[in-house]
Amino acid sequence: MAVHTASTSADPSGTTDSRVDLGPAAALSCRECGERIPLGPHFACTACFGPLEIAYELPDGDPEGLRKRIEAGPNNIWRYAELLPVPAGVADTPSLNPGFTKLVRAENLARELGVTGELHIKDDSGNPTHSFKDRVVAIAVQAARAFGFTTLSCSSTGNLAGAVGAAAARAGLRSCVFIPHDLEQGKVVMAAVYGGELVGIEGNYDDVNRFCSELIGDPIGENWGFVNVNLRPYYAEGSKTLAYEICEQLGWRLPDQLVVPIASGSQLTKIDKGLRELIALGLVEDRPYKIFGAQAEGCSPVSQAYKNGHDVVRPVRPSTIAKSLAIGNPADGPYVLDIARRTGGAVEDVNDEQVVDAIKLLARTEGIFAETAGGVTVGVTRKLIESGALDPTLTTVVLNTGDGLKTLDAVAPTSQATAIIRPNLDSFREAGLA
């Protein structure tokens, strides 16, 4: 496929013109009014202030040839380079090379939940920094390079901070990331260990995000690429690779049902976009699928809007152990509602106790130790089956987006040694373990 190049600016002010190679990415397009602008470090439409996303010139006319090229590619997200806003030679540049994580056939969990169809866990804890954020950051790094940024930054609930720190270190860029001051200690350590600046902000994620938006407009933020702000259209495309991998790992077929966690909502919307692209390219058969969104009850603005039949998502103040999902004003919330309703899915939530129970259920049945976000998706899956909203006879994929070692506090009180014994058999018997 011929690489498409577009004219854009090399800095946020737009004063320096250059040529940028981001593969099949053709322009930025407004999701609200459809206005198209050249590729650049922009995230809001100048005509209506709607969010921007990538518009592509994708390969067409030879789905079998494209499928073979993908299958011959590296075992990471760069196998899908022809469908992403990255240069053609991206696989040869320094990167953490995330992706192509396991799709686990969860037969033990299926029996526990009464599922008679195929149940799979897409386990993204196998990524380099043990969360799906490595996917989106890998794409953002390519955009940062293209636009000449020298510092990589973000607002984060934890996982993204670690992914940015690691990716920047590998790419030879400076990093400076911002987090709420009260994150889980495991995530704080993991974000700090890569040597960049880690700054705690007094407040919740929405406070952190507002601060970063101010920083972008200040001279201090010049030459900074904020992966989830001024690089957001590129960054968000990384989530499409989850859809690509799931379908390829299912033998190039769509799952009937997917259960996806909701923080900002971007992951869910981009998974839907990825599925629709695969259909349009002829890589999978066009047939119905349902997407279900999962939230924690203590931060469930999208779930509440869905249940109340609203189109507007009202912001909330988060209070949940699932801190990676604790975004009280999710940017993509309205689009999540559209997708859930269009596909015949739903948006549901579970309380903190149900999150912990689901983490332990997945660990006990499949040997997968999920982060709290994974507890949310598994817990919501169980709740959807019990309510009849999710069909247990169909092929269902549930996302686990992070490693439980990052959220030990959630399960530590109820996950301790069975017994402490003396080093002899009598003590073992006395403990009732024989």
Coordinates of C-alpha atoms in Angstrom, one line a residue:
M1 CA 0.0 0.0 0.0
A2 CA 1.3 3.4 -0.8
V3 CA 2.1 5.6 2.2
H4 CA -0.1 8.7 2.4
T5 CA 1.6 11.9 3.6
A6 CA -0.2 15.0 4.6
S7 CA 0.7 18.6 5.3
T8 CA 0.6 19.6 9.0
S9 CA 2.3 21.7 11.6
A10 CA 5.2 20.6 13.6
D11 CA 4.2 22.5 16.8
P12 CA 0.9 23.3 18.6
S13 CA 0.9 26.9 17.4
G14 CA 0.9 25.8 13.7
T15 CA 3.6 28.2 12.7
T16 CA 6.0 25.7 11.2
D17 CA 4.9 23.7 8.2
S18 CA 6.3 20.3 7.5
R19 CA 5.5 17.0 5.9
V20 CA 4.5 14.2 8.3
D21 CA 4.3 10.5 7.6
L22 CA 1.6 8.8 9.5
G23 CA 0.8 6.0 7.1
P24 CA -2.8 5.7 6.0
A25 CA -4.0 8.6 8.2
A26 CA -5.3 11.2 5.8
A27 CA -6.8 13.9 8.0
L28 CA -8.5 14.8 11.3
S29 CA -12.3 14.6 11.2
C30 CA -14.8 16.1 13.6
R31 CA -17.1 13.4 15.1
E32 CA -19.9 16.0 15.4
C33 CA -19.9 18.1 12.3
G34 CA -17.6 16.2 10.0
E35 CA -15.2 19.1 9.4
R36 CA -11.8 17.8 8.2
I37 CA -8.5 19.5 9.0
P38 CA -4.9 18.5 8.2
L39 CA -3.1 16.1 10.5
G40 CA -1.6 17.9 13.5
P41 CA -1.5 18.0 17.3
H42 CA -5.1 19.0 17.6
F43 CA -8.0 17.5 19.5
A44 CA -11.0 19.9 19.1
C45 CA -12.8 21.0 16.0
T46 CA -12.3 24.7 15.2
A47 CA -15.8 24.9 13.7
C48 CA -17.9 23.4 16.5
F49 CA -15.4 22.3 19.3
G50 CA -16.4 18.7 18.8
P51 CA -13.8 15.9 19.3
L52 CA -11.5 15.0 16.4
E53 CA -10.6 11.5 15.2
I54 CA -8.4 10.1 12.4
A55 CA -9.8 9.7 8.9
Y56 CA -8.0 7.1 6.8
E57 CA -7.2 6.0 3.3
L58 CA -7.3 2.3 4.0
P59 CA -6.3 -0.5 1.6
D60 CA -9.2 -2.0 -0.3
G61 CA -10.0 -4.6 -3.0
D62 CA -7.8 -7.4 -1.7
P63 CA -9.0 -8.6 1.8
E64 CA -7.2 -12.0 1.4
G65 CA -3.9 -10.2 0.5
L66 CA -4.3 -7.9 3.5
R67 CA -5.1 -10.8 5.8
K68 CA -1.9 -12.6 4.7
R69 CA 0.2 -9.5 5.2
I70 CA -1.2 -9.1 8.8
E71 CA -0.6 -12.7 9.6
A72 CA 3.0 -12.5 8.4
G73 CA 3.7 -9.4 10.5
P74 CA 5.3 -9.2 14.0
N75 CA 3.5 -10.6 17.0
N76 CA 2.5 -7.1 18.3
I77 CA 0.3 -4.2 17.2
W78 CA 2.6 -3.3 14.4
R79 CA 1.2 -6.3 12.4
Y80 CA -1.8 -3.9 11.8
A81 CA 0.4 -0.9 10.8
E82 CA -1.5 -0.6 7.5
L83 CA -4.7 0.3 9.5
L84 CA -3.1 2.7 12.1
P85 CA -1.7 6.3 12.0
V86 CA 1.9 5.2 12.0
P87 CA 4.8 5.2 9.5
A88 CA 5.2 2.1 7.3
G89 CA 8.5 1.4 9.0
V90 CA 7.2 1.7 12.5
A91 CA 8.3 -1.9 13.5
D92 CA 11.9 -0.9 13.0
T93 CA 11.8 2.1 15.5
P94 CA 12.5 1.7 19.2
S95 CA 9.3 0.7 20.9
L96 CA 7.9 -1.5 23.7
N97 CA 6.1 -3.4 20.9
P98 CA 2.9 -4.1 22.9
G99 CA 0.0 -6.2 21.8
F100 CA -1.0 -9.6 20.6
T101 CA -1.9 -10.6 24.1
K102 CA -3.6 -13.8 25.0
L103 CA -7.2 -14.5 24.2
V104 CA -8.0 -17.2 26.9
R105 CA -10.8 -19.7 26.4
A106 CA -12.4 -19.4 29.9
E107 CA -14.1 -22.8 30.2
N108 CA -13.9 -23.0 34.0
L109 CA -15.4 -19.5 34.4
A110 CA -18.0 -20.3 31.9
R111 CA -19.2 -23.2 34.0
E112 CA -19.4 -21.0 37.1
L113 CA -21.4 -18.4 35.2
G114 CA -23.7 -20.8 33.4
V115 CA -22.3 -19.9 30.0
T116 CA -22.8 -22.7 27.4
G117 CA -21.3 -20.8 24.4
E118 CA -17.7 -19.7 24.0
L119 CA -16.4 -17.4 26.8
H120 CA -13.0 -15.7 26.3
I121 CA -11.0 -13.3 28.4
K122 CA -8.8 -10.9 26.4
D123 CA -6.0 -10.6 28.9
D124 CA -4.1 -7.4 28.3
S125 CA -2.1 -7.7 31.6
G126 CA 0.6 -9.3 29.4
N127 CA 1.6 -6.0 27.9
P128 CA 5.0 -4.5 28.7
T129 CA 3.8 -2.4 31.6
H130 CA 0.9 -4.8 32.3
S131 CA -2.1 -2.8 31.0
F132 CA -3.7 -2.0 27.7
K133 CA -2.4 1.5 28.0
D134 CA 0.8 0.4 26.3
R135 CA -1.2 0.1 23.0
V136 CA -2.5 3.6 23.0
V137 CA 0.8 5.1 24.1
A138 CA 2.8 3.3 21.4
I139 CA 0.6 5.1 18.8
A140 CA 0.9 8.4 20.6
V141 CA 4.7 8.2 20.6
Q142 CA 4.7 7.9 16.8
A143 CA 2.6 11.1 16.5
A144 CA 4.8 12.9 19.1
R145 CA 7.9 12.1 16.9
A146 CA 6.1 13.2 13.8
F147 CA 5.2 16.6 15.3
G148 CA 8.6 17.2 16.9
F149 CA 7.6 17.0 20.5
T150 CA 10.4 16.4 23.0
T151 CA 8.4 15.7 26.2
L152 CA 5.8 13.1 26.6
S153 CA 3.1 13.8 29.2
C154 CA -0.4 12.7 30.3
S155 CA -3.1 13.0 33.0
S156 CA -3.5 9.5 34.4
T157 CA -5.4 7.3 36.9
G158 CA -2.2 5.3 37.1
N159 CA -1.7 2.8 34.3
L160 CA -1.2 5.4 31.7
A161 CA 1.4 7.2 33.7
G162 CA 3.5 4.0 33.8
A163 CA 3.0 3.3 30.1
V164 CA 4.0 6.8 29.2
G165 CA 7.1 6.7 31.4
A166 CA 8.2 3.4 30.0
A167 CA 7.5 4.3 26.3
A168 CA 9.3 7.6 26.7
A169 CA 12.3 5.9 28.2
R170 CA 12.5 3.5 25.3
A171 CA 12.0 6.2 22.7
G172 CA 14.6 8.5 24.3
L173 CA 12.1 11.2 25.2
R174 CA 11.6 13.1 28.4
S175 CA 8.5 12.3 30.3
C176 CA 6.5 14.3 32.9
V177 CA 3.2 12.7 34.0
F178 CA 0.4 13.8 36.3
I179 CA -1.7 11.7 38.7
P180 CA -4.2 12.1 41.5
H181 CA -2.2 12.2 44.8
D182 CA -3.9 9.2 46.3
L183 CA -3.4 6.4 43.8
E184 CA -2.5 2.9 44.7
Q185 CA 1.1 2.7 45.7
G186 CA 1.9 0.0 43.2
K187 CA 0.9 2.3 40.3
V188 CA 2.9 5.2 41.8
V189 CA 6.1 3.1 42.0
M190 CA 5.6 1.7 38.5
A191 CA 5.1 5.2 37.1
A192 CA 8.1 6.6 38.9
V193 CA 10.7 3.8 38.3
Y194 CA 11.3 4.8 34.6
G195 CA 13.1 8.0 35.6
G196 CA 10.7 10.7 34.4
E197 CA 9.0 13.3 36.4
L198 CA 5.9 12.1 38.3
V199 CA 3.7 14.8 39.8
G200 CA 0.8 14.2 42.2
I201 CA -2.1 16.6 42.0
E202 CA -4.3 17.2 45.0
G203 CA -7.7 16.1 43.7
N204 CA -9.3 13.5 41.5
Y205 CA -8.6 12.6 37.9
D206 CA -10.9 15.3 36.5
D207 CA -8.9 17.9 38.5
V208 CA -5.6 16.5 37.0
N209 CA -7.1 16.6 33.5
R210 CA -8.1 20.2 33.9
F211 CA -4.6 21.2 35.1
C212 CA -3.1 19.5 32.0
S213 CA -5.4 21.4 29.7
E214 CA -4.2 24.6 31.3
L215 CA -0.6 23.5 30.9
I216 CA -1.0 22.9 27.2
G217 CA -2.0 26.6 26.7
D218 CA 1.0 27.9 28.7
P219 CA 4.6 28.4 27.3
I220 CA 5.7 25.8 29.8
G221 CA 3.9 23.2 27.8
E222 CA 5.5 24.1 24.5
N223 CA 6.9 21.0 22.7
W224 CA 5.0 18.8 25.1
G225 CA 2.9 15.9 23.6
F226 CA 0.1 15.1 26.0
V227 CA -0.9 11.7 24.8
N228 CA -4.6 11.9 26.0
V229 CA -5.1 15.6 25.2
N230 CA -3.3 17.2 22.1
L231 CA -2.3 13.7 20.8
R232 CA -5.6 12.1 21.8
P233 CA -6.9 11.4 18.2
Y234 CA -3.8 9.3 17.5
Y235 CA -3.5 7.8 21.0
A236 CA -7.1 6.6 21.0
E237 CA -6.6 4.6 17.8
G238 CA -4.4 2.2 19.7
S239 CA -7.6 0.7 21.3
K240 CA -8.7 -0.5 17.8
T241 CA -5.9 -3.1 18.0
L242 CA -7.9 -4.9 20.7
A243 CA -10.7 -5.4 18.2
Y244 CA -8.3 -6.5 15.4
E245 CA -6.6 -9.1 17.7
I246 CA -9.8 -10.5 19.1
C247 CA -11.2 -11.1 15.6
E248 CA -8.0 -12.6 14.3
Q249 CA -7.6 -14.8 17.3
L250 CA -11.2 -16.0 16.9
G251 CA -10.2 -17.2 13.3
W252 CA -11.2 -13.9 11.6
R253 CA -14.7 -13.7 13.0
L254 CA -16.6 -11.2 15.1
P255 CA -17.5 -12.1 18.6
D256 CA -21.2 -12.0 19.3
Q257 CA -20.8 -10.0 22.6
L258 CA -18.1 -8.0 24.2
V259 CA -17.9 -6.6 27.7
V260 CA -15.6 -3.5 27.9
P261 CA -14.7 -1.4 30.9
I262 CA -15.5 2.3 30.8
A263 CA -13.2 5.1 32.1
S264 CA -13.3 7.9 29.5
G265 CA -15.2 5.5 27.2
S266 CA -12.6 5.9 24.4
Q267 CA -11.6 2.2 24.5
L268 CA -15.1 1.0 23.9
T269 CA -15.8 3.5 21.1
K270 CA -12.5 2.6 19.3
I271 CA -13.2 -1.2 19.6
D272 CA -16.4 -0.6 17.8
K273 CA -14.6 1.5 15.2
G274 CA -12.1 -1.3 14.8
L275 CA -14.8 -3.9 14.3
R276 CA -16.5 -1.8 11.7
E277 CA -13.3 -1.3 9.8
L278 CA -12.7 -5.0 9.7
I279 CA -16.1 -5.5 8.2
A280 CA -15.6 -2.7 5.7
L281 CA -12.3 -4.2 4.6
G282 CA -13.8 -7.6 4.1
L283 CA -11.6 -9.2 6.8
V284 CA -14.6 -10.5 8.8
E285 CA -18.2 -11.5 7.9
D286 CA -20.6 -8.7 8.5
R287 CA -23.1 -9.8 11.1
P288 CA -24.5 -8.3 14.3
Y289 CA -22.5 -7.9 17.5
K290 CA -23.4 -6.4 20.9
I291 CA -21.1 -4.2 23.0
F292 CA -21.7 -3.9 26.7
G293 CA -20.1 -1.2 28.9
A294 CA -19.0 -1.9 32.4
Q295 CA -18.5 0.6 35.2
A296 CA -18.0 0.6 39.0
E297 CA -21.1 1.7 40.9
G298 CA -19.0 4.4 42.7
C299 CA -18.2 6.0 39.3
S300 CA -21.1 5.1 37.0
P301 CA -22.3 8.2 35.1
V302 CA -22.6 6.4 31.8
S303 CA -24.4 3.4 33.3
Q304 CA -26.8 5.8 35.1
A305 CA -27.5 7.7 31.9
Y306 CA -28.1 4.4 30.0
K307 CA -30.5 3.1 32.7
N308 CA -32.4 6.4 32.8
G309 CA -32.7 6.7 29.0
H310 CA -30.7 9.8 28.9
D311 CA -28.4 11.0 26.1
V312 CA -26.5 13.4 28.3
V313 CA -23.9 12.0 30.8
R314 CA -24.0 13.9 34.1
P315 CA -20.6 14.2 35.8
V316 CA -20.1 12.5 39.2
R317 CA -17.4 12.6 41.9
P318 CA -15.8 9.1 41.9
S319 CA -15.8 6.9 45.0
T320 CA -14.6 3.4 44.1
I321 CA -11.8 1.0 44.5
A322 CA -11.6 0.7 40.7
K323 CA -9.5 3.8 40.5
S324 CA -8.3 3.1 36.9
L325 CA -12.0 3.7 35.9
A326 CA -12.6 6.6 38.2
I327 CA -13.3 9.3 35.6
G328 CA -16.3 11.2 36.7
N329 CA -16.8 13.2 33.5
P330 CA -16.0 10.7 30.7
A331 CA -15.3 12.4 27.4
D332 CA -16.7 9.6 25.2
G333 CA -19.7 8.9 27.5
P334 CA -22.4 10.0 24.9
Y335 CA -20.7 7.9 22.2
V336 CA -20.7 4.9 24.5
L337 CA -24.5 5.3 24.9
D338 CA -24.9 5.5 21.1
I339 CA -22.9 2.3 20.6
A340 CA -24.6 0.3 23.3
R341 CA -28.0 1.2 22.0
R342 CA -27.1 0.8 18.3
T343 CA -25.6 -2.7 18.8
G344 CA -28.3 -3.9 21.3
G345 CA -25.9 -4.0 24.2
A346 CA -26.2 -2.2 27.5
V347 CA -24.2 -0.4 30.2
E348 CA -24.1 -1.8 33.7
D349 CA -22.3 -1.3 37.0
V350 CA -21.2 -3.3 40.0
N351 CA -20.4 -2.3 43.6
D352 CA -16.9 -2.6 45.2
E353 CA -17.8 -5.9 46.9
Q354 CA -18.9 -7.4 43.6
V355 CA -15.6 -6.2 42.0
V356 CA -13.5 -8.0 44.6
D357 CA -15.6 -11.1 44.4
A358 CA -15.2 -11.1 40.6
I359 CA -11.4 -10.6 40.8
K360 CA -11.2 -13.7 43.0
L361 CA -13.6 -15.6 40.9
L362 CA -11.5 -15.1 37.8
A363 CA -8.3 -15.9 39.6
R364 CA -9.8 -19.1 41.1
T365 CA -11.3 -20.4 37.8
E366 CA -8.7 -19.3 35.2
G367 CA -5.5 -18.3 37.0
I368 CA -5.8 -14.7 35.8
F369 CA -5.2 -12.1 38.5
A370 CA -7.1 -9.1 37.2
E371 CA -6.8 -5.4 38.2
T372 CA -10.0 -3.9 39.7
A373 CA -11.1 -2.9 36.1
G374 CA -11.1 -6.6 35.3
G375 CA -13.1 -7.3 38.3
V376 CA -15.6 -4.7 37.0
T377 CA -15.9 -6.4 33.6
V378 CA -16.2 -9.9 35.0
G379 CA -18.7 -8.7 37.7
V380 CA -20.8 -6.9 35.1
T381 CA -20.7 -10.0 32.9
R382 CA -22.1 -12.1 35.7
K383 CA -24.8 -9.5 36.4
L384 CA -25.8 -9.2 32.7
I385 CA -26.1 -13.0 32.5
E386 CA -28.3 -13.1 35.6
S387 CA -30.5 -10.3 34.3
G388 CA -30.9 -12.0 30.9
A389 CA -29.3 -9.1 29.0
L390 CA -26.3 -11.1 27.9
D391 CA -27.0 -14.4 26.0
P392 CA -25.0 -17.3 27.6
T393 CA -25.2 -19.4 24.5
L394 CA -23.2 -17.0 22.3
T395 CA -19.5 -16.2 21.8
T396 CA -18.6 -13.6 24.4
V397 CA -15.3 -11.8 25.0
V398 CA -14.6 -10.1 28.3
L399 CA -11.7 -7.6 28.6
N400 CA -9.2 -7.7 31.4
T401 CA -7.2 -4.5 30.9
G402 CA -4.6 -4.7 33.7
D403 CA -2.6 -6.8 36.2
G404 CA -3.9 -7.4 39.7
L405 CA -0.5 -6.8 41.2
K406 CA -1.2 -3.1 40.6
T407 CA -4.3 -3.1 42.9
L408 CA -3.3 -5.4 45.7
D409 CA -5.1 -3.4 48.3
A410 CA -8.5 -4.4 46.8
V411 CA -8.0 -8.1 47.6
A412 CA -5.4 -8.1 50.4
P413 CA -7.8 -8.1 53.3
T414 CA -9.4 -11.4 52.1
S415 CA -6.4 -13.0 50.5
Q416 CA -4.0 -14.1 53.2
A417 CA -2.2 -17.3 54.1
T418 CA -4.6 -20.2 54.8
A419 CA -2.6 -21.1 57.9
I420 CA 0.8 -20.5 59.6
I421 CA 2.2 -23.8 60.8
R422 CA 5.4 -25.2 62.3
P423 CA 7.7 -27.1 59.8
N424 CA 6.4 -30.6 60.6
L425 CA 3.6 -32.9 59.6
D426 CA 1.8 -32.8 63.0
S427 CA 1.4 -29.1 62.7
F428 CA 0.1 -29.5 59.1
R429 CA -2.5 -32.1 60.3
E430 CA -3.5 -29.9 63.3
A431 CA -4.3 -27.1 60.9
G432 CA -6.8 -29.3 59.2
L433 CA -4.9 -29.3 55.9
A434 CA -4.2 -33.0 55.6

